[in-house]
Coordinates of C-alpha atoms in Angstrom, one line a residue:
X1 CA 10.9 -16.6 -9.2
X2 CA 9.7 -15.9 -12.8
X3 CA 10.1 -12.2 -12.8
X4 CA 8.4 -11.6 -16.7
X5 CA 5.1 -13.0 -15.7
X6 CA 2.5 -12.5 -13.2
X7 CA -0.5 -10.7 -11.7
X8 CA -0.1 -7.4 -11.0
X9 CA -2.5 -6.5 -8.3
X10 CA -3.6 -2.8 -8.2
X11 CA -4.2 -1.3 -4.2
X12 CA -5.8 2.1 -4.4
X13 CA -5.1 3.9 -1.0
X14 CA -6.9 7.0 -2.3
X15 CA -9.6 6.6 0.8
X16 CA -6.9 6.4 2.9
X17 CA -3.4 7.8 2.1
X18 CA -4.6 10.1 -0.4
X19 CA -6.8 12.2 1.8
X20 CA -4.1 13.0 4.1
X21 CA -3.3 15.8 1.3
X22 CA -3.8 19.3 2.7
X23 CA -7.3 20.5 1.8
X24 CA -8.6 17.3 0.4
X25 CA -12.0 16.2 2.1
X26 CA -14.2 13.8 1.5
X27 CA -17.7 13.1 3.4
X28 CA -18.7 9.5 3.9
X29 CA -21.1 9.0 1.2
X30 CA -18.6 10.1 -1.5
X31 CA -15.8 8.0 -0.3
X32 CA -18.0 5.3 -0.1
X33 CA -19.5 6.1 -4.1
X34 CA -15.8 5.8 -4.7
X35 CA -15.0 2.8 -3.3
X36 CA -17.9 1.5 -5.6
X37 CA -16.6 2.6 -8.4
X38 CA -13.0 1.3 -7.6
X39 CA -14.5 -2.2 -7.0
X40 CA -16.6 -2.2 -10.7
X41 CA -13.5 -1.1 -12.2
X42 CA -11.2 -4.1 -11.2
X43 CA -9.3 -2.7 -8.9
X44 CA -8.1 -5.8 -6.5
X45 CA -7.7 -4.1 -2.7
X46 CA -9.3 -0.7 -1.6
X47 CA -7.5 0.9 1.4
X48 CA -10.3 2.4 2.9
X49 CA -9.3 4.2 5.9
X50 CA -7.6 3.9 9.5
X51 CA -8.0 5.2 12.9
X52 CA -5.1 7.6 12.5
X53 CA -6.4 10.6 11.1
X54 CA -9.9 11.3 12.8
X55 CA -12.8 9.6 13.5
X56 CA -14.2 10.5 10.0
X57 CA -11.3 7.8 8.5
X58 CA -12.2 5.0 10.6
X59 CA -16.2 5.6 9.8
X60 CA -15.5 5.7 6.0
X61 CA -14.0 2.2 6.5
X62 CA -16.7 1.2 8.0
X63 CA -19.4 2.0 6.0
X64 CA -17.4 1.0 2.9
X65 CA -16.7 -2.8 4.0
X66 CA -19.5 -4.0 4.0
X67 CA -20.2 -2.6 0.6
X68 CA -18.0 -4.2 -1.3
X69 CA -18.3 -7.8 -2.6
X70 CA -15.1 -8.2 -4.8
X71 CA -12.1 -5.9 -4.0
X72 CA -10.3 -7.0 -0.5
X73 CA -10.9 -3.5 1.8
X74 CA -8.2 -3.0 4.0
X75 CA -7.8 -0.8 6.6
X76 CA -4.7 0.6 7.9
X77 CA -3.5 0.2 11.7
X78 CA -0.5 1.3 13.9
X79 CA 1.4 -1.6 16.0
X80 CA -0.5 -0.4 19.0
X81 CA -2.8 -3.3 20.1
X82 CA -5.9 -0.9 20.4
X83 CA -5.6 0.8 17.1
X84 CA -5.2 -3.5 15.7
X85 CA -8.3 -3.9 17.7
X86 CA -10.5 -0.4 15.9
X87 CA -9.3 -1.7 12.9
X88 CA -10.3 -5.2 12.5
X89 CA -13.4 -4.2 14.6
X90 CA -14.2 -1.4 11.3
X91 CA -13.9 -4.3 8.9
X92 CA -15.9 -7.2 10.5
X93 CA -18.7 -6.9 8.1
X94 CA -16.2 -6.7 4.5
X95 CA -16.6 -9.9 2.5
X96 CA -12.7 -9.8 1.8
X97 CA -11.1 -7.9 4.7
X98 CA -6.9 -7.1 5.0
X99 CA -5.2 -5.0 7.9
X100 CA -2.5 -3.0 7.1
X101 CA 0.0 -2.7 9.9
X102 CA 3.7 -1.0 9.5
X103 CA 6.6 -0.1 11.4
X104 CA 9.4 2.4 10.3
X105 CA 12.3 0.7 9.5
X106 CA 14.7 3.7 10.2
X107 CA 16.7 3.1 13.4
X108 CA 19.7 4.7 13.7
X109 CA 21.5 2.4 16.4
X110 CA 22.3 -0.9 16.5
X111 CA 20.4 -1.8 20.0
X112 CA 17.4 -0.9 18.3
X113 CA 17.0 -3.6 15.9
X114 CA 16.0 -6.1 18.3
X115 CA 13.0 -3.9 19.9
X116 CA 11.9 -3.7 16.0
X117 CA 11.9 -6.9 15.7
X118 CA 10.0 -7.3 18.2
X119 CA 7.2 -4.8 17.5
X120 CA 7.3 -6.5 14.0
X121 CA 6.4 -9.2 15.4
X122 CA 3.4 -8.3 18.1
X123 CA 1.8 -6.1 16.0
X124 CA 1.3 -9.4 13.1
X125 CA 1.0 -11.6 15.8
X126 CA -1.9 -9.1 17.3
X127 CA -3.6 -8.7 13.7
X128 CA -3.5 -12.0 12.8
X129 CA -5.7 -13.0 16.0
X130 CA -8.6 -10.9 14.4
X131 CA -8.1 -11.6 10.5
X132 CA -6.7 -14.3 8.3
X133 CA -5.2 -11.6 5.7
X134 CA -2.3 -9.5 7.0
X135 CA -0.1 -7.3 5.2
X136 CA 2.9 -5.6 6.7
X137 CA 4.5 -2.4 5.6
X138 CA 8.4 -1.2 5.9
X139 CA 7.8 2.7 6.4
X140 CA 10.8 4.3 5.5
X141 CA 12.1 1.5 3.9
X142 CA 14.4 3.3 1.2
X143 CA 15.8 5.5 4.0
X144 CA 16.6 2.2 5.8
X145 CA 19.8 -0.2 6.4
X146 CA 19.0 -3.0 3.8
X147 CA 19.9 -5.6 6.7
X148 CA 17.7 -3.9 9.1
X149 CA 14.8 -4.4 6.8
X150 CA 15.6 -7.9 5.4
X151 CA 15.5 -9.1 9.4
X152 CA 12.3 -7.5 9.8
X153 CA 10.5 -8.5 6.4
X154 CA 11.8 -11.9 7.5
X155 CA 10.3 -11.8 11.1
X156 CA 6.9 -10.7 9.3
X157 CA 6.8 -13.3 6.8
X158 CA 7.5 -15.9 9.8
X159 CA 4.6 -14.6 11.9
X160 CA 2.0 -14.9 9.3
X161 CA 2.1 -11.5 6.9
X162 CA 0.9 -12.5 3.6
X163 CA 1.7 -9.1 1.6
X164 CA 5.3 -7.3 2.8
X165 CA 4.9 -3.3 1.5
X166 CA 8.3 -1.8 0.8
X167 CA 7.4 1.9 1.3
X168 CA 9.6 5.1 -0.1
X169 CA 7.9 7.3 2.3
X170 CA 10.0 10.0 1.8
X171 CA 10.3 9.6 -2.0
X172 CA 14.1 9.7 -2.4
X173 CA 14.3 6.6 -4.9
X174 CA 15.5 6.6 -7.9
X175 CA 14.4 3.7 -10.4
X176 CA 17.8 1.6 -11.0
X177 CA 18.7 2.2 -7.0
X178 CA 15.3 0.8 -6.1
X179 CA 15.0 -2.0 -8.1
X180 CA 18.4 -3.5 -6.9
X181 CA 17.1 -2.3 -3.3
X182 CA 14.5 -4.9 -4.4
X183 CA 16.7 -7.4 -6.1
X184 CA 19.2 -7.3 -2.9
X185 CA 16.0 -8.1 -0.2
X186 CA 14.3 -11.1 -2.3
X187 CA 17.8 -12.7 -2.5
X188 CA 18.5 -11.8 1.4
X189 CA 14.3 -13.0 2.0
X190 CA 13.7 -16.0 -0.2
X191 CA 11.0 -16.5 1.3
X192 CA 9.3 -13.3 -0.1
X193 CA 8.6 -15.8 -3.2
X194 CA 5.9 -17.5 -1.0
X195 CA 4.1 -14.2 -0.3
X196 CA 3.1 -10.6 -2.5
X197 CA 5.6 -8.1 -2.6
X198 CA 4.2 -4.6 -2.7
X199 CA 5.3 -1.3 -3.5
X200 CA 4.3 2.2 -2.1
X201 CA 6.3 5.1 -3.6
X202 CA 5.5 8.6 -3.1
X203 CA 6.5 11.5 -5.5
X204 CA 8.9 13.9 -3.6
X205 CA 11.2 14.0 -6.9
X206 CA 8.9 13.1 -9.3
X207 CA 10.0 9.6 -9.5
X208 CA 6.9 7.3 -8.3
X209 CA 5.6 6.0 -11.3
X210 CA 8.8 5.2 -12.7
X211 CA 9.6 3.5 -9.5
X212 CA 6.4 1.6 -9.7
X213 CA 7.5 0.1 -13.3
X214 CA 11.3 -0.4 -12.6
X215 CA 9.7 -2.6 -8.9
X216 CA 7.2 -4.5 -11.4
X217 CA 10.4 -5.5 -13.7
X218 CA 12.1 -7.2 -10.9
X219 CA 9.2 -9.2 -9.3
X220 CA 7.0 -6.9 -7.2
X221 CA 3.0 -7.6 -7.8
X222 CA 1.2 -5.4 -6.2
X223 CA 1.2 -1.5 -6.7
X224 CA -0.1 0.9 -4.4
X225 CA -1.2 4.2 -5.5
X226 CA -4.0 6.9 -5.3
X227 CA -6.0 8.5 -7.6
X228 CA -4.7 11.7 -9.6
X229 CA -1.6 11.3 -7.3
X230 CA -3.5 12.5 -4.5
X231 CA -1.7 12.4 -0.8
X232 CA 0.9 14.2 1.5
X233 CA 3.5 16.3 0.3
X234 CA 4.7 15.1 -2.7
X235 CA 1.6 13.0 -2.9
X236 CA 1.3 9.2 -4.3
X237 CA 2.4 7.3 -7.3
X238 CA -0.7 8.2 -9.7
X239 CA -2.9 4.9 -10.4
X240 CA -4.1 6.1 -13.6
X241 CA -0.4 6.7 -14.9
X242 CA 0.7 3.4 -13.4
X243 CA -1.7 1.1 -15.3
X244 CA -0.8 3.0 -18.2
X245 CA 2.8 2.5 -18.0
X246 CA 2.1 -1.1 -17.1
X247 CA 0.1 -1.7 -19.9
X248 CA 2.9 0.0 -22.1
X249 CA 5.9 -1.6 -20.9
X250 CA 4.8 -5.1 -19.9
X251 CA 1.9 -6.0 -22.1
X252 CA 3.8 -7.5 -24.9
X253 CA 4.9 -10.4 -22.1
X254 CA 3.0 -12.2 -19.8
X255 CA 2.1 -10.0 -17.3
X256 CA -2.0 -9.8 -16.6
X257 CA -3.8 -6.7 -15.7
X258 CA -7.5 -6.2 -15.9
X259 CA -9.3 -2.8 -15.2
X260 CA -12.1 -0.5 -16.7
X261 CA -10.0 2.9 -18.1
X262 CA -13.8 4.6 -18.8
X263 CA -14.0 3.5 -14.7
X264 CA -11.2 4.7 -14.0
X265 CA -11.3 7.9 -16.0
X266 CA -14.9 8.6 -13.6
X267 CA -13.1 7.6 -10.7
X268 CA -10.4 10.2 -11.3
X269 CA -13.0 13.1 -12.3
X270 CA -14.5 12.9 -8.5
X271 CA -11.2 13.1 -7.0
X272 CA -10.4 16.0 -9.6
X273 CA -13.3 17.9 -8.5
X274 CA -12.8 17.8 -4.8
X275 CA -8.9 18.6 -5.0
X276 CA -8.0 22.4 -3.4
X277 CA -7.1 24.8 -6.0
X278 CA -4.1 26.2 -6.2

């Protein structure tokens, strides 16, 4: 795998992850204006919602899909069959729809592995009877046995995901320990190659954007983030800060990146406006 070169493919999960930050709302009509404005700006797949936190999430998916005739809109599900089911059902009319489904990768005895596995496994198997695109998420991954997660990325790749998301949920990476994290599963998974390797970092130490850059350097291609940081606790990687650090570090190789900064500046504003004051 060329590791200098590539796509990078920007997933905003402001509609999504982001509004789980305390005092953050949103009413359907601006998440949707949004969503628009994510789309005209280039970015590549809009995490729109999921049926987890209220009803209101799952109806801002769906009036967002069908609004949307470039970006992918993907909505986020649990392994539970239903919740698959709500999901795809939500993004029946997008022109480009993903699910998002995830497992934590944490276990803490061996006997559990093999009931991962297998959830790893329904839950794609479940998603991918309802939609073609499929990505699969390793909650927890950094706080994870490295072996634990390379059987379960593998088991996802084999049923049919077609992004894996290697998740530092509770923001405890640090740039050189993640990108050898990284290395250590593509070498384990070569398979990964044949797919799009994400990244979701959150910002518990202040470390998510340089986490997102140090990932890009050793071959993953799509970066997941949120607007102004926005999300639980420590909150998200910021898109705006990533694209710049992309653009700074990696532009004088090969790697391609396309996106509206005036866009994305508006974008940003909104958020700005509706976060809680301090």
């Amino acid at each position: 795998m060329d590791r200098s070169s590539g796509r990078i493919l920007l997933f905003d999960t402001s509609l999504r992850d982001g509004l789980q930050m305390r005092g953050l709302r949103l009413g359907i009509e601006e998440r949707v204006a949004i969503a628009s404005l994510l789309d005209r700006m280039g970015i590549d797949a809009i995490e729109a919602g999921s049926c987890l936190n209220g009803k209101q999430d799952l109806e801002g998916l769906e009036a967002i899909a069908p609004t949307i005739q470039r970006a992918t809109v993907c909505g986020l599900a649990s392994p539970d069959r239903a919740d698959i089911e709500r999901v795809a059902d939500a993004l029946q009319s997008a022109a480009k729809p993903r699910l998002n489904t995830y497992e934590s990768t944490r276990v803490t005895q061996l006997e559990n592995v093999r009931p991962l596995l297998d959830r790893v496994r329904d839950s794609i198997l479940r998603a991918k009877d309802r939609l073609e695109d499929v990505q699969w998420s390793a909650v927890e991954a950094t706080a994870s046995d490295i072996e634990v997660v390379c059987q379960a990325v593998d088991v996802a790749i084999a049923c049919g995901a077609t992004t894996i998301s290697i998740a530092d949920t509770k923001g405890i990476a640090v740039p050189e320990a993640f990108a050898q994290f990284l290395l250590q599963l593509q070498d384990a998974v070569p398979q990964l190659g044949q797919v799009t390797l994400a990244i979701h970092c959150h910002n518990h130490r202040g470390w998510a954007v340089e986490n997102v850059l140090a990932a890009i350097g050793v071959g993953a291609r799509q970066v997941e983030s949120t607007l102004e940081g926005i999300g639980p606790q420590g909150g998200n990687s910021n898109l705006e800060q990533c694209v710049m650090g992309i653009h700074d570090r990696y532009s004088y190789g090969a790697m391609e990146l396309d996106i509206d900064f005036n866009l994305l500046e508006t974008a940003s504003q909104l958020v700005r406006k509706k976060m809680p004051r301090a």
